[in-house]
Amino acid sequence: PAWAQSDIRSRTHIRVKPGSGGDFRAAVRDMVELYKKGGATRTFTMWSSTTGPSEYMVVSYMAKWADLDQTMDPKMKEHQGAMAAIAARLNGCTESIETELQTMVPELTAPRGKDFPAFVRTGRTTVAPGRMNDVLELFKNELVPAWKKGGITIYGVGRIRYGAPNNQLTTFTAMKGWADLDGPNPAETAMG
């Protein structure tokens, strides 16, 4: 539900220690089961890199900044001990963690439904000082129409607010699978 209605996004990049991938994934599965058992109201998705180092990204959405003041989902308080044990297992497998907080740019982000894409292509744009409005206009007038014309229905642009330089934008577009990379980029095709 949070995915569909919230415009503050937390992206946590987790780099796993070499040889610890199996232990990390097992701890994540246990955490997901505990969240289900406890009826957690805070939701997240976890994405794994398919290239490069063993890296995961945990993505969650919030409706308001005050949601960050709550350190634990109220429904999970009775499972605090089990959560701490799983967190210790995850920390033992982790090489590094970095979190970014972003606001999604509503006019540059497709309305989100219940379905999640199988793959996403992500991008990062570093904007020259004083040019953010120009780049946002370019995205609005060129990039988003090209995504739409190219048949991309799940896409978004996030503006970094905390955790990385705030002159950066991140983008995501949905992919069905690796085969989407066999042809030209839909946005490039749509732009000619």
mmCIF file of C-alpha atoms in Angstrom:
data_model
loop_
_atom_site.group_PDB
_atom_site.id
_atom_site.type_symbol
_atom_site.label_atom_id
_atom_site.label_comp_id
_atom_site.label_asym_id
_atom_site.label_seq_id
_atom_site.Cartn_x
_atom_site.Cartn_y
_atom_site.Cartn_z
ATOM 1 C CA PRO A 1 0.000 0.000 0.000
ATOM 2 C CA ALA A 2 2.805 2.462 0.826
ATOM 3 C CA TRP A 3 4.260 1.970 -2.666
ATOM 4 C CA ALA A 4 1.048 3.236 -4.235
ATOM 5 C CA GLN A 5 0.418 6.341 -2.159
ATOM 6 C CA SER A 6 3.640 7.778 -0.754
ATOM 7 C CA ASP A 7 6.185 10.088 -2.317
ATOM 8 C CA ILE A 8 9.078 9.952 0.156
ATOM 9 C CA ARG A 9 11.388 7.094 -0.737
ATOM 10 C CA SER A 10 14.171 5.532 1.292
ATOM 11 C CA ARG A 11 16.794 3.590 -0.668
ATOM 12 C CA THR A 12 19.306 1.626 1.379
ATOM 13 C CA HIS A 13 22.246 0.111 -0.505
ATOM 14 C CA ILE A 14 23.660 -2.945 1.252
ATOM 15 C CA ARG A 15 26.922 -4.490 0.126
ATOM 16 C CA VAL A 16 27.323 -8.066 1.390
ATOM 17 C CA LYS A 17 30.654 -9.522 2.514
ATOM 18 C CA PRO A 18 32.149 -11.971 0.011
ATOM 19 C CA GLY A 19 30.929 -15.496 0.748
ATOM 20 C CA SER A 20 28.050 -14.305 2.981
ATOM 21 C CA GLY A 21 25.310 -14.088 0.359
ATOM 22 C CA GLY A 22 23.529 -17.280 1.415
ATOM 23 C CA ASP A 23 23.507 -16.304 5.109
ATOM 24 C CA PHE A 24 22.290 -12.822 4.209
ATOM 25 C CA ARG A 25 19.412 -14.115 2.059
ATOM 26 C CA ALA A 26 18.410 -16.617 4.797
ATOM 27 C CA ALA A 27 18.264 -13.817 7.378
ATOM 28 C CA VAL A 28 16.165 -11.689 5.006
ATOM 29 C CA ARG A 29 13.729 -14.586 4.484
ATOM 30 C CA ASP A 30 13.424 -14.963 8.277
ATOM 31 C CA MET A 31 12.800 -11.227 8.641
ATOM 32 C CA VAL A 32 10.086 -11.279 5.971
ATOM 33 C CA GLU A 33 8.391 -14.209 7.708
ATOM 34 C CA LEU A 34 8.539 -12.366 11.030
ATOM 35 C CA TYR A 35 7.043 -9.247 9.404
ATOM 36 C CA LYS A 36 4.204 -11.369 8.014
ATOM 37 C CA LYS A 37 3.641 -13.078 11.364
ATOM 38 C CA GLY A 38 3.608 -9.752 13.212
ATOM 39 C CA GLY A 39 1.347 -8.038 10.687
ATOM 40 C CA ALA A 40 3.824 -5.237 10.018
ATOM 41 C CA THR A 41 2.343 -2.106 8.481
ATOM 42 C CA ARG A 42 5.652 -0.779 7.167
ATOM 43 C CA THR A 43 6.470 -2.429 3.889
ATOM 44 C CA PHE A 44 9.601 -2.622 1.789
ATOM 45 C CA THR A 45 10.920 -4.271 -1.305
ATOM 46 C CA MET A 46 14.396 -5.703 -1.644
ATOM 47 C CA TRP A 47 16.170 -5.740 -4.988
ATOM 48 C CA SER A 48 19.356 -7.613 -5.756
ATOM 49 C CA SER A 49 21.971 -6.495 -8.241
ATOM 50 C CA THR A 50 22.321 -8.829 -11.171
ATOM 51 C CA THR A 51 25.738 -7.482 -12.154
ATOM 52 C CA GLY A 52 28.722 -6.214 -10.212
ATOM 53 C CA PRO A 53 29.358 -6.877 -6.535
ATOM 54 C CA SER A 54 26.831 -8.640 -4.309
ATOM 55 C CA GLU A 55 24.600 -5.704 -3.493
ATOM 56 C CA TYR A 56 21.011 -5.297 -2.409
ATOM 57 C CA MET A 57 18.736 -2.302 -2.254
ATOM 58 C CA VAL A 58 15.928 -2.000 0.255
ATOM 59 C CA VAL A 59 13.266 0.437 -0.921
ATOM 60 C CA SER A 60 10.453 1.742 1.217
ATOM 61 C CA TYR A 61 7.994 4.579 0.839
ATOM 62 C CA MET A 62 6.609 6.954 3.444
ATOM 63 C CA ALA A 63 3.729 9.401 3.345
ATOM 64 C CA LYS A 64 5.391 12.043 5.534
ATOM 65 C CA TRP A 65 8.815 12.831 6.988
ATOM 66 C CA ALA A 66 7.486 12.239 10.519
ATOM 67 C CA ASP A 67 7.306 8.526 9.625
ATOM 68 C CA LEU A 68 11.098 8.511 10.020
ATOM 69 C CA ASP A 69 10.713 9.375 13.720
ATOM 70 C CA GLN A 70 9.306 5.896 14.405
ATOM 71 C CA THR A 71 12.213 3.508 14.715
ATOM 72 C CA MET A 72 10.051 0.386 14.844
ATOM 73 C CA ASP A 73 6.765 -0.603 13.308
ATOM 74 C CA PRO A 74 4.246 -0.448 16.194
ATOM 75 C CA LYS A 75 2.927 -3.920 15.321
ATOM 76 C CA MET A 76 6.411 -5.411 15.692
ATOM 77 C CA LYS A 77 7.080 -4.334 19.312
ATOM 78 C CA GLU A 78 6.259 -7.785 20.721
ATOM 79 C CA HIS A 79 8.796 -9.289 18.284
ATOM 80 C CA GLN A 80 11.593 -6.921 19.294
ATOM 81 C CA GLY A 81 13.926 -9.691 20.514
ATOM 82 C CA ALA A 82 13.547 -11.762 17.350
ATOM 83 C CA MET A 83 14.036 -8.629 15.227
ATOM 84 C CA ALA A 84 17.274 -7.814 17.085
ATOM 85 C CA ALA A 85 18.595 -11.346 16.518
ATOM 86 C CA ILE A 86 17.867 -11.154 12.789
ATOM 87 C CA ALA A 87 19.426 -7.673 12.608
ATOM 88 C CA ALA A 88 22.592 -9.063 14.218
ATOM 89 C CA ARG A 89 22.721 -11.832 11.598
ATOM 90 C CA LEU A 90 22.263 -9.302 8.791
ATOM 91 C CA ASN A 91 24.941 -7.007 10.236
ATOM 92 C CA GLY A 92 27.361 -9.938 10.418
ATOM 93 C CA CYS A 93 26.979 -10.442 6.658
ATOM 94 C CA THR A 94 27.183 -6.775 5.715
ATOM 95 C CA GLU A 95 30.230 -4.991 4.381
ATOM 96 C CA SER A 96 28.639 -1.524 4.055
ATOM 97 C CA ILE A 97 25.298 0.274 4.205
ATOM 98 C CA GLU A 98 24.333 3.629 2.696
ATOM 99 C CA THR A 99 20.878 5.192 2.863
ATOM 100 C CA GLU A 100 19.468 7.943 0.667
ATOM 101 C CA LEU A 101 16.184 9.739 1.224
ATOM 102 C CA GLN A 102 14.393 11.094 -1.813
ATOM 103 C CA THR A 103 11.189 12.802 -2.746
ATOM 104 C CA MET A 104 9.523 11.451 -5.834
ATOM 105 C CA VAL A 105 8.678 14.135 -8.398
ATOM 106 C CA PRO A 106 4.936 13.482 -8.892
ATOM 107 C CA GLU A 107 4.655 14.876 -12.426
ATOM 108 C CA LEU A 108 7.634 12.733 -13.483
ATOM 109 C CA THR A 109 6.486 9.512 -11.800
ATOM 110 C CA ALA A 110 3.807 7.151 -13.096
ATOM 111 C CA PRO A 111 0.949 6.394 -10.727
ATOM 112 C CA ARG A 112 2.030 3.262 -8.881
ATOM 113 C CA GLY A 113 -0.298 0.299 -8.781
ATOM 114 C CA LYS A 114 -0.060 -2.954 -6.862
ATOM 115 C CA ASP A 115 2.184 -4.709 -9.363
ATOM 116 C CA PHE A 116 5.953 -4.562 -9.076
ATOM 117 C CA PRO A 117 8.199 -4.940 -12.100
ATOM 118 C CA ALA A 118 10.481 -7.976 -12.324
ATOM 119 C CA PHE A 119 13.467 -5.772 -13.161
ATOM 120 C CA VAL A 120 14.201 -2.066 -13.033
ATOM 121 C CA ARG A 121 16.774 -0.034 -14.882
ATOM 122 C CA THR A 122 18.077 2.730 -12.669
ATOM 123 C CA GLY A 123 19.981 5.882 -13.425
ATOM 124 C CA ARG A 124 21.550 8.792 -11.607
ATOM 125 C CA THR A 125 21.911 12.308 -12.983
ATOM 126 C CA THR A 126 24.205 14.843 -11.336
ATOM 127 C CA VAL A 127 22.953 18.337 -12.141
ATOM 128 C CA ALA A 128 25.216 21.375 -12.507
ATOM 129 C CA PRO A 129 24.659 24.104 -9.886
ATOM 130 C CA GLY A 130 21.701 26.318 -10.716
ATOM 131 C CA ARG A 131 20.367 24.017 -13.454
ATOM 132 C CA MET A 132 17.952 21.758 -11.517
ATOM 133 C CA ASN A 133 14.814 23.452 -12.869
ATOM 134 C CA ASP A 134 16.172 23.201 -16.436
ATOM 135 C CA VAL A 135 16.834 19.477 -16.023
ATOM 136 C CA LEU A 136 13.415 18.845 -14.453
ATOM 137 C CA GLU A 137 11.803 20.678 -17.403
ATOM 138 C CA LEU A 138 13.853 18.559 -19.826
ATOM 139 C CA PHE A 139 12.676 15.393 -18.063
ATOM 140 C CA LYS A 140 9.070 16.648 -18.116
ATOM 141 C CA ASN A 141 9.069 17.706 -21.776
ATOM 142 C CA GLU A 142 11.394 15.107 -23.330
ATOM 143 C CA LEU A 143 12.212 12.069 -21.199
ATOM 144 C CA VAL A 144 8.847 11.207 -19.620
ATOM 145 C CA PRO A 145 6.949 11.580 -22.934
ATOM 146 C CA ALA A 146 9.578 9.328 -24.553
ATOM 147 C CA TRP A 147 9.119 6.718 -21.805
ATOM 148 C CA LYS A 148 5.359 6.807 -22.373
ATOM 149 C CA LYS A 149 5.683 6.677 -26.166
ATOM 150 C CA GLY A 150 8.147 3.779 -25.818
ATOM 151 C CA GLY A 151 5.558 1.783 -23.836
ATOM 152 C CA ILE A 152 7.141 2.123 -20.393
ATOM 153 C CA THR A 153 4.308 2.261 -17.850
ATOM 154 C CA ILE A 154 6.232 2.038 -14.579
ATOM 155 C CA TYR A 155 8.775 4.834 -14.173
ATOM 156 C CA GLY A 156 9.811 7.501 -11.745
ATOM 157 C CA VAL A 157 12.163 10.334 -10.931
ATOM 158 C CA GLY A 158 13.364 10.917 -7.380
ATOM 159 C CA ARG A 159 15.138 13.996 -6.068
ATOM 160 C CA ILE A 160 17.843 13.307 -3.477
ATOM 161 C CA ARG A 161 17.191 15.090 -0.186
ATOM 162 C CA TYR A 162 19.534 13.348 2.298
ATOM 163 C CA GLY A 163 22.377 10.830 2.156
ATOM 164 C CA ALA A 164 23.945 11.959 -1.132
ATOM 165 C CA PRO A 165 24.537 15.285 -2.873
ATOM 166 C CA ASN A 166 21.180 17.017 -3.299
ATOM 167 C CA ASN A 167 21.991 18.042 -6.866
ATOM 168 C CA GLN A 168 21.245 14.484 -7.994
ATOM 169 C CA LEU A 169 18.175 12.874 -9.497
ATOM 170 C CA THR A 170 17.549 9.148 -9.716
ATOM 171 C CA THR A 171 15.373 7.452 -12.295
ATOM 172 C CA PHE A 172 13.827 4.022 -12.604
ATOM 173 C CA THR A 173 12.013 2.346 -15.450
ATOM 174 C CA ALA A 174 10.428 -1.089 -15.429
ATOM 175 C CA MET A 175 11.749 -3.984 -17.468
ATOM 176 C CA LYS A 176 10.170 -7.386 -18.059
ATOM 177 C CA GLY A 177 13.545 -9.127 -18.111
ATOM 178 C CA TRP A 178 16.967 -9.228 -19.694
ATOM 179 C CA ALA A 179 15.422 -9.518 -23.169
ATOM 180 C CA ASP A 180 14.392 -5.861 -22.905
ATOM 181 C CA LEU A 181 18.084 -5.008 -23.329
ATOM 182 C CA ASP A 182 18.341 -6.858 -26.669
ATOM 183 C CA GLY A 183 16.658 -4.044 -28.565
ATOM 184 C CA PRO A 184 17.139 -0.315 -28.497
ATOM 185 C CA ASN A 185 16.196 1.666 -25.410
ATOM 186 C CA PRO A 186 12.461 2.531 -25.761
ATOM 187 C CA ALA A 187 13.104 6.176 -24.818
ATOM 188 C CA GLU A 188 15.840 6.533 -27.433
ATOM 189 C CA THR A 189 13.619 4.942 -30.074
ATOM 190 C CA ALA A 190 10.720 7.254 -29.163
ATOM 191 C CA MET A 191 12.984 10.316 -29.336
ATOM 192 C CA GLY A 192 14.346 9.276 -32.742
#
